[in-house]
PDB file of C-alpha atoms in Angstrom:
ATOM      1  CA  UNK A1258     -29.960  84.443 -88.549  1.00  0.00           C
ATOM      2  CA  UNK A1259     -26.471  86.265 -88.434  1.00  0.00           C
ATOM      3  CA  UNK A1260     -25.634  88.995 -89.414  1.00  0.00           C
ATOM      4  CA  UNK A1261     -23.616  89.315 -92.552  1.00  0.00           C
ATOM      5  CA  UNK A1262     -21.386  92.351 -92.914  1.00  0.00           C
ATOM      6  CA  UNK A1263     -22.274  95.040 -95.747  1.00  0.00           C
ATOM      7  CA  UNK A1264     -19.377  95.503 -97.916  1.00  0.00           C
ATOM      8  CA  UNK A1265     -20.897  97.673-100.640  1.00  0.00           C
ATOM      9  CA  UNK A1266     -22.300  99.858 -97.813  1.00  0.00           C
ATOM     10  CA  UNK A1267     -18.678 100.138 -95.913  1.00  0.00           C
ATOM     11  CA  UNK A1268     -17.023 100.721 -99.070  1.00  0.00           C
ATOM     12  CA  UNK A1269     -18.540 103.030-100.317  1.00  0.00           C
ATOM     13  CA  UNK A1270     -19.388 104.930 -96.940  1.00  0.00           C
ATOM     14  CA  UNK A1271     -15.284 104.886 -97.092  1.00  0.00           C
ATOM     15  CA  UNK A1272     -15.107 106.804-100.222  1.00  0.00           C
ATOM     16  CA  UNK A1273     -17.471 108.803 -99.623  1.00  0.00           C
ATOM     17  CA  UNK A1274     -16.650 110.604 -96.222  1.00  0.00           C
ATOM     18  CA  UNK A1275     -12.561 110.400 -97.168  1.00  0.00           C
ATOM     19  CA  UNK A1276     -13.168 112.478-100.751  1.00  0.00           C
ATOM     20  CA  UNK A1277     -16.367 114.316-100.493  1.00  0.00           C
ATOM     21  CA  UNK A1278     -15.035 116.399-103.525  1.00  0.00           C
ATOM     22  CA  UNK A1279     -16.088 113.626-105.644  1.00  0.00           C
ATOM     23  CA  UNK A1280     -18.503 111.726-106.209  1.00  0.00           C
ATOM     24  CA  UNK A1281     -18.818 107.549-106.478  1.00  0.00           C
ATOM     25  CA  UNK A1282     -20.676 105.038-108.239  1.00  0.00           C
ATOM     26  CA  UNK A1283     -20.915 101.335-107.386  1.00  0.00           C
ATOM     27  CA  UNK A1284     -19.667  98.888-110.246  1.00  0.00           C
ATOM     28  CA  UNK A1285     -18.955  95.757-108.665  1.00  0.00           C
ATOM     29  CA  UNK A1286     -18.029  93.361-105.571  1.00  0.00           C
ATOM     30  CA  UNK A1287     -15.848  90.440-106.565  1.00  0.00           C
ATOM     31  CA  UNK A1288     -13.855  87.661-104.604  1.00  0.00           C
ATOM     32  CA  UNK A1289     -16.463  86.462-102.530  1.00  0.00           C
ATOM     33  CA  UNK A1290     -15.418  83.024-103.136  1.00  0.00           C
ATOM     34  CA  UNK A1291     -15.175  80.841 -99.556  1.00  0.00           C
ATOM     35  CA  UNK A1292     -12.769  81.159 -98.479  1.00  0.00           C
ATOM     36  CA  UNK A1293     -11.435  84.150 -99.188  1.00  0.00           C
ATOM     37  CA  UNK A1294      -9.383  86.810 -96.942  1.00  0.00           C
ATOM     38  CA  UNK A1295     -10.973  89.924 -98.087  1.00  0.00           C
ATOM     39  CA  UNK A1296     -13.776  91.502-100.644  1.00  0.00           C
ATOM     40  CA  UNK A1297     -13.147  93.696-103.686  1.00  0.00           C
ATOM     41  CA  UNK A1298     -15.368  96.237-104.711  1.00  0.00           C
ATOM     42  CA  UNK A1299     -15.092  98.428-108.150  1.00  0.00           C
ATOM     43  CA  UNK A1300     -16.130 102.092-108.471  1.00  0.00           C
ATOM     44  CA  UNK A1301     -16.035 104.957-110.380  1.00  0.00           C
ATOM     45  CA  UNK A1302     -16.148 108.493-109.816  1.00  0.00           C
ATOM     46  CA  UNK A1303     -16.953 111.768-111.350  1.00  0.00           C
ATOM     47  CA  UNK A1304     -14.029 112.897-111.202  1.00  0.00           C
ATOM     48  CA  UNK A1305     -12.206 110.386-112.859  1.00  0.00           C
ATOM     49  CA  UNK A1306     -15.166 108.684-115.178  1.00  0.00           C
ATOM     50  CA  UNK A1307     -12.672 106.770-117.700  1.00  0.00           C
ATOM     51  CA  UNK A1308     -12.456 103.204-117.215  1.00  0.00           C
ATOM     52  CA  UNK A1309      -8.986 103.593-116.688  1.00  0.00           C
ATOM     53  CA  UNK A1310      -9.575 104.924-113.345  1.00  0.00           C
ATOM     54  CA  UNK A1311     -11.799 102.722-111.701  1.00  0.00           C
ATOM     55  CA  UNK A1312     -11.881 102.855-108.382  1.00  0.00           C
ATOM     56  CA  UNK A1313     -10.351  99.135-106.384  1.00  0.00           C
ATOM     57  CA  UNK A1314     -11.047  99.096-102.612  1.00  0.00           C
ATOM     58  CA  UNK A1315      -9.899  95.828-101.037  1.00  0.00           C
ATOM     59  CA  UNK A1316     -11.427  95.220 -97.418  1.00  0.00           C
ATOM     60  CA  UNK A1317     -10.294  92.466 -95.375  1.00  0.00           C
ATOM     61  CA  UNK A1318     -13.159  89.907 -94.328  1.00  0.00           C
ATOM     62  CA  UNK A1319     -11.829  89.608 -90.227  1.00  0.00           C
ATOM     63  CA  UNK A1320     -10.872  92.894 -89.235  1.00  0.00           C
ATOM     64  CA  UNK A1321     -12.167  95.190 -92.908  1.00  0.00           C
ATOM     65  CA  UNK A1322      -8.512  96.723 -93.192  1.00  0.00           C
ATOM     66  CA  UNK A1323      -8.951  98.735 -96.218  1.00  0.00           C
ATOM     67  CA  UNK A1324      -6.376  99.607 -99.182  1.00  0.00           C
ATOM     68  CA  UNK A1325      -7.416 101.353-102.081  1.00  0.00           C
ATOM     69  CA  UNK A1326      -6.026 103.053-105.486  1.00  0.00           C
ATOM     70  CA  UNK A1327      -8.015 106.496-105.501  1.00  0.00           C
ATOM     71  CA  UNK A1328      -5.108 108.212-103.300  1.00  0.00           C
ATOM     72  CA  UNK A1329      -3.131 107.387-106.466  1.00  0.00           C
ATOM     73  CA  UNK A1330      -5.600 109.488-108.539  1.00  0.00           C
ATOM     74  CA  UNK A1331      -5.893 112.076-106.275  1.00  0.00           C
ATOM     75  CA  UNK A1332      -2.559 113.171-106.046  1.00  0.00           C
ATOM     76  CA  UNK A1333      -1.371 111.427-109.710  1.00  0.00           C
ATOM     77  CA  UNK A1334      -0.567 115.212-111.076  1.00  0.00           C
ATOM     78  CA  UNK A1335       0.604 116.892-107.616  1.00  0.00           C
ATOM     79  CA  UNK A1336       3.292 113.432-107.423  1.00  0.00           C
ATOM     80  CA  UNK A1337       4.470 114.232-111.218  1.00  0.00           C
ATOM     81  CA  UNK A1338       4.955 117.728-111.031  1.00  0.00           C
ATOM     82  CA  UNK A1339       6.824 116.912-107.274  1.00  0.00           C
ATOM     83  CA  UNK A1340       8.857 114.732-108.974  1.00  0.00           C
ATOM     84  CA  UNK A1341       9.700 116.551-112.332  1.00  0.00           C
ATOM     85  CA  UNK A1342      11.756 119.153-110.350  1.00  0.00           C
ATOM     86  CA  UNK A1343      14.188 115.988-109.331  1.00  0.00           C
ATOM     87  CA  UNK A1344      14.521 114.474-112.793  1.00  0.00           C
ATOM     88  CA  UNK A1345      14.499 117.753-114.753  1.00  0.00           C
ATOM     89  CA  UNK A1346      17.657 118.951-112.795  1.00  0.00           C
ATOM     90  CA  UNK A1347      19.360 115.942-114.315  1.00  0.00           C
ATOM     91  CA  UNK A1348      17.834 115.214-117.521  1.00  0.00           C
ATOM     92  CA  UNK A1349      16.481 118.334-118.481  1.00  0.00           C
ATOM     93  CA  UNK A1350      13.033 118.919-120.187  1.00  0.00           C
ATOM     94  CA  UNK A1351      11.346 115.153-120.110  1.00  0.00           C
ATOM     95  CA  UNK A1352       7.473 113.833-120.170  1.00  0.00           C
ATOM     96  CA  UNK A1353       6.592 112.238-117.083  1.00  0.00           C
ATOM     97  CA  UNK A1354       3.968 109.805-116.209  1.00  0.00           C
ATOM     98  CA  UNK A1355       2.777 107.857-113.281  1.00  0.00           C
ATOM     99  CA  UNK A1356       0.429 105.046-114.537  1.00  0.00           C
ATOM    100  CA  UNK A1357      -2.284 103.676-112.000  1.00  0.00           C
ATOM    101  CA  UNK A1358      -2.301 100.125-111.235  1.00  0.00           C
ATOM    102  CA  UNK A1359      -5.693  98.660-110.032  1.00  0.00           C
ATOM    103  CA  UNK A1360      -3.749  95.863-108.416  1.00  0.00           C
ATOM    104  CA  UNK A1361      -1.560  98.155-106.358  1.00  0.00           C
ATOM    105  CA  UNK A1362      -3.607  99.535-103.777  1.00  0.00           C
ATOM    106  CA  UNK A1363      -2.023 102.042-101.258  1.00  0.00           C
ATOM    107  CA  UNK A1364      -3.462 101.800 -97.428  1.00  0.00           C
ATOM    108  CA  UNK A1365      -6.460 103.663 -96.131  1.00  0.00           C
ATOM    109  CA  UNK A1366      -4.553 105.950 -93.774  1.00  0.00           C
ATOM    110  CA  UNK A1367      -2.813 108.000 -96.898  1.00  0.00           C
ATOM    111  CA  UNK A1368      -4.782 111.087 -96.181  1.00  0.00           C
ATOM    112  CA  UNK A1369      -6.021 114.047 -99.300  1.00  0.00           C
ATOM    113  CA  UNK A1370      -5.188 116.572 -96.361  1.00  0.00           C
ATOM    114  CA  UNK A1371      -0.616 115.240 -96.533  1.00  0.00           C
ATOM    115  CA  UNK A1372       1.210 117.437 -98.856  1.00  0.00           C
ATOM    116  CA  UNK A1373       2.500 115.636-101.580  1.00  0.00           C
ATOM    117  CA  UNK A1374       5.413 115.516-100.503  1.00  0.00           C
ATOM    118  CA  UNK A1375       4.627 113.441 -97.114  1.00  0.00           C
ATOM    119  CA  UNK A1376       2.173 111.066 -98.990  1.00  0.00           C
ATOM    120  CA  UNK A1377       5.256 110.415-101.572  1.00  0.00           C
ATOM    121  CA  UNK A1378       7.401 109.329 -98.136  1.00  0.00           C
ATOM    122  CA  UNK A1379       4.543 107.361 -96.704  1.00  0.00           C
ATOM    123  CA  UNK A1380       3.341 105.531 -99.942  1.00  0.00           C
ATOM    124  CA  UNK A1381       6.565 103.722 -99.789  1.00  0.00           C
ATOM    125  CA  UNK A1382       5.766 102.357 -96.250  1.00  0.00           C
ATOM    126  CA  UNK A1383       3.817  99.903 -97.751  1.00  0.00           C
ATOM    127  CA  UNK A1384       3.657  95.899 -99.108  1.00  0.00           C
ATOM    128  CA  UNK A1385       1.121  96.367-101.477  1.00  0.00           C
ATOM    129  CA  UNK A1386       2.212  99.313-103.444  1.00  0.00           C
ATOM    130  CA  UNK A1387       5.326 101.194-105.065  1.00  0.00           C
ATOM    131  CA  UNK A1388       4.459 104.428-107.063  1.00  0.00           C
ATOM    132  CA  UNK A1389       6.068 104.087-110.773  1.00  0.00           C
ATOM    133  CA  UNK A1390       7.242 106.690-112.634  1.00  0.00           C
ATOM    134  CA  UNK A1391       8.203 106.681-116.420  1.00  0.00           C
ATOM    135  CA  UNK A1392      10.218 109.331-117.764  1.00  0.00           C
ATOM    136  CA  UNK A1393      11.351 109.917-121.650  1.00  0.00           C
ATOM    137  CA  UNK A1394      14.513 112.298-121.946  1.00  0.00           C
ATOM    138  CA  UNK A1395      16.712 112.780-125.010  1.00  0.00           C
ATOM    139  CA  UNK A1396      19.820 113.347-123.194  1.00  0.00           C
ATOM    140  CA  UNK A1397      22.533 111.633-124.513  1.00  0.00           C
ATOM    141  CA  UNK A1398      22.452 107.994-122.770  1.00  0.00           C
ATOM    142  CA  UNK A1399      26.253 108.045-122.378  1.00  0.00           C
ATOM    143  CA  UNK A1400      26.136 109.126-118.679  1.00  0.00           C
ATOM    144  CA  UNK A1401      23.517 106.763-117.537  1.00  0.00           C
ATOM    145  CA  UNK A1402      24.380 104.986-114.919  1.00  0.00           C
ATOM    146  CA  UNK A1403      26.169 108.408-113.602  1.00  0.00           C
ATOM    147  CA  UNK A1404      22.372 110.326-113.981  1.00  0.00           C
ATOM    148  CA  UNK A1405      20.476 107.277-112.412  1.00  0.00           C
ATOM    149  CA  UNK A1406      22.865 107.264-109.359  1.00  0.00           C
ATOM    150  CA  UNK A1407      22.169 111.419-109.128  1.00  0.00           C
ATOM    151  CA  UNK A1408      18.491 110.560-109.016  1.00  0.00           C
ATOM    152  CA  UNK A1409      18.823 107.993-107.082  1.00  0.00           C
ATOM    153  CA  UNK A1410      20.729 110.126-103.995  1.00  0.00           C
ATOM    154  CA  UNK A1411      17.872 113.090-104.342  1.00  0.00           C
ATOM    155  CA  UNK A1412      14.871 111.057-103.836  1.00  0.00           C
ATOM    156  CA  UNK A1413      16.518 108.870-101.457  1.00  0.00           C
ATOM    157  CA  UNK A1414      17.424 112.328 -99.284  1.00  0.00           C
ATOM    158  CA  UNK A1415      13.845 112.545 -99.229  1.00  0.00           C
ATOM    159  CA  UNK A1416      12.744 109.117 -98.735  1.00  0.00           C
ATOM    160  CA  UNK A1417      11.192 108.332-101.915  1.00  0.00           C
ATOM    161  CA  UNK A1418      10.757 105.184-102.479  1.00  0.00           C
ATOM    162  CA  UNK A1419      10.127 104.719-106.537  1.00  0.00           C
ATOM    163  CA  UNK A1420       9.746 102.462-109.149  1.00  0.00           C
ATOM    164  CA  UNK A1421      11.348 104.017-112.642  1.00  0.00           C
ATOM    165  CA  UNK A1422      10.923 103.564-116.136  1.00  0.00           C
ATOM    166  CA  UNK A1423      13.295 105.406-118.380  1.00  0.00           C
ATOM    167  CA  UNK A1424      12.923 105.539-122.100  1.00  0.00           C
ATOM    168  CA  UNK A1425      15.985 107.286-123.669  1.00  0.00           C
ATOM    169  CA  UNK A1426      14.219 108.842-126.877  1.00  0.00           C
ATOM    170  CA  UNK A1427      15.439 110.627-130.233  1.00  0.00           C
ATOM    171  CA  UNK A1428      12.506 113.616-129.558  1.00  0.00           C
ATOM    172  CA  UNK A1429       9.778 113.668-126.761  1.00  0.00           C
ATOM    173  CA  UNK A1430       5.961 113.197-128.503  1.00  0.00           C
ATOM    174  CA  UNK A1431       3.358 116.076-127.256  1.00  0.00           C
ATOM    175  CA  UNK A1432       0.533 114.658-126.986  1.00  0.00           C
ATOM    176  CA  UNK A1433       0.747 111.298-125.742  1.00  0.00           C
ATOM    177  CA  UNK A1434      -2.331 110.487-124.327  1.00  0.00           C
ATOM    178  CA  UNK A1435      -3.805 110.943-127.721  1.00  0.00           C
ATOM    179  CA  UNK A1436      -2.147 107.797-129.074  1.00  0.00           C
ATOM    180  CA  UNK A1437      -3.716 104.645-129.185  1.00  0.00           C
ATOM    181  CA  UNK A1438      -1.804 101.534-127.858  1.00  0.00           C
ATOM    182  CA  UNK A1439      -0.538 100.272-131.798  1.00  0.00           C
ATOM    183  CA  UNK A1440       0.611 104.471-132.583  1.00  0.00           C
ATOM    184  CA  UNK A1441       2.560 104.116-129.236  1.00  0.00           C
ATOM    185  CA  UNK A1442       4.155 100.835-130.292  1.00  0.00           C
ATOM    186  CA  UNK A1443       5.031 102.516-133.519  1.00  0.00           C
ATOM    187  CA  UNK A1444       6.329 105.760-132.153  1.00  0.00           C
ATOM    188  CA  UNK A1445       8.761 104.031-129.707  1.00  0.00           C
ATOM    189  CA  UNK A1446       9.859 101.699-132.493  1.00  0.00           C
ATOM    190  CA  UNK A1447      11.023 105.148-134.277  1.00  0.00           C
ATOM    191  CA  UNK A1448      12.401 107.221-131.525  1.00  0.00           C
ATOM    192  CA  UNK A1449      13.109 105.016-128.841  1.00  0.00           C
ATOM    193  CA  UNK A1450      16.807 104.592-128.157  1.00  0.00           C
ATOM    194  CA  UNK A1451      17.322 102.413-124.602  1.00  0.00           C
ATOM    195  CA  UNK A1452      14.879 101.503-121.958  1.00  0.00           C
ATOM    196  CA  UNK A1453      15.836 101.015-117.925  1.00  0.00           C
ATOM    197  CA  UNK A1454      12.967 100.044-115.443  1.00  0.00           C
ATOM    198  CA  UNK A1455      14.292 100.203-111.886  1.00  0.00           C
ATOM    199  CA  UNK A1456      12.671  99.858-108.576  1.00  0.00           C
ATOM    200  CA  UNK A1457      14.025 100.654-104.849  1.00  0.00           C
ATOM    201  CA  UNK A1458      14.360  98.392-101.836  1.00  0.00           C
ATOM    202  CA  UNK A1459      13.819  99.646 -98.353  1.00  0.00           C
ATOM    203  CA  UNK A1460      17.004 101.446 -97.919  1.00  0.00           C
ATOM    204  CA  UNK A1461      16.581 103.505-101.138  1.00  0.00           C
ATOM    205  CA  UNK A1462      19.016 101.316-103.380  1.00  0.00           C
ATOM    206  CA  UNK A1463      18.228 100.032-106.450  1.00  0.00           C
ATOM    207  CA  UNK A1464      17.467  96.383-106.506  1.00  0.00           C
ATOM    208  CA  UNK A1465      19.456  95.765-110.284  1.00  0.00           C
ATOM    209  CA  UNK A1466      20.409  98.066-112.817  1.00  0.00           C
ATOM    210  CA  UNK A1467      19.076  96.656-116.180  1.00  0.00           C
ATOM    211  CA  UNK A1468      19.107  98.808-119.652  1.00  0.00           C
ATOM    212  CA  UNK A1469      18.417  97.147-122.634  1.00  0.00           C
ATOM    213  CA  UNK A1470      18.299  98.228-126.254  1.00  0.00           C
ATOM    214  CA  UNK A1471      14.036  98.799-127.418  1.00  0.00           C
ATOM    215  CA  UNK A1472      12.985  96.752-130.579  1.00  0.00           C
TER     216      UNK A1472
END
């Protein structure tokens, strides 16, 4: 009989010795169709026990190469408040979010002990992932292009490498989180003035500039 590799086991074991501040629960395993390059598993944690921060560890089938989103959780509030300092020199007082993709999964050797400001220059180093950042400001969109170049130079002097979402708004909401999708439509439909999304290339450019009017 051969031996067949426990994925659950692994994957968890992962979690488990890399954040033993938290605590994890197995959900799932998926793509274990033949055939396939790697195994997913689904967790949650204590820490983070809304749905919209389940836990996605990918593990490659031939040599169990991990990537995984919890990093992102991890240091989610450490990376905004990082980054605020940046934006909030050019734009003044804004809302900042990072938003956690369970498709973009960072690699394994992104480490809880790296300041936040070395796991910002590493996360970049890699295919599967670019951290994205939206900001709302209400400075007056007339200087743009001039603001998005400013922002541009300071995180590249650090070697960020970002994906940004920029909402230019009439008045910043305070509790957004508190919002369901349909009040957030609505809200942006009232206030919202001119979106941007922009994301980096490897030698800190941005790939197109693109603003567009919201409706």
């Amino acid at each position: 009989m051969l031996f067949q590799f426990d994925y659950k086991k692994a994957m968890m074991t992962y979690l488990t010795e890399k954040y033993p501040d938290d605590t994890f629960h197995f959900i799932n395993i998926g793509t274990e169709t033949f055939g396939s390059s790697h195994v997913e598993m689904i967790a949650s944690s204590d820490k983070f026990p809304n749905p919209e921060y389940y836990i996605h560890v990918r593990m490659t089938r031939k040599t169990h190469e991990i990537t995984e989103n919890y990093i992102e959780f991890y240091f989610r509030e450490q990376a905004i408040a990082h980054i605020r300092s940046f934006v909030e020199s050019i734009y003044g007082p804004c809302r900042i979010r990072s938003n956690i993709s369970g498709t973009g999964l960072l690699l394994s050797d992104l480490s809880p002990d790296m300041e936040v400001s070395e796991y910002l220059r590493n996360a970049k180093n890699t295919p599967y992932c670019i951290l994205d950042f939206k900001i709302h400001t209400t400075k007056d969109p007339s200087s743009k292009d001039e603001d998005l170049e400013s922002l541009r130079q300071a995180l590249a002097s650090q070697e960020y490498r970002l994906g940004l979402s920029f909402s230019y708004v009439k008045e910043l909401y305070e509790e957004p989180d508190m919002m369901n999708e349909i009040q957030a439509r609505q809200w942006m439909l009232e206030n919202c003035i001119l979106q941007g999304v922009f994301t980096m290339d490897d030698n800190y450019m941005f790939k197109s500039q693109n603003w567009r009017e919201y409706n």
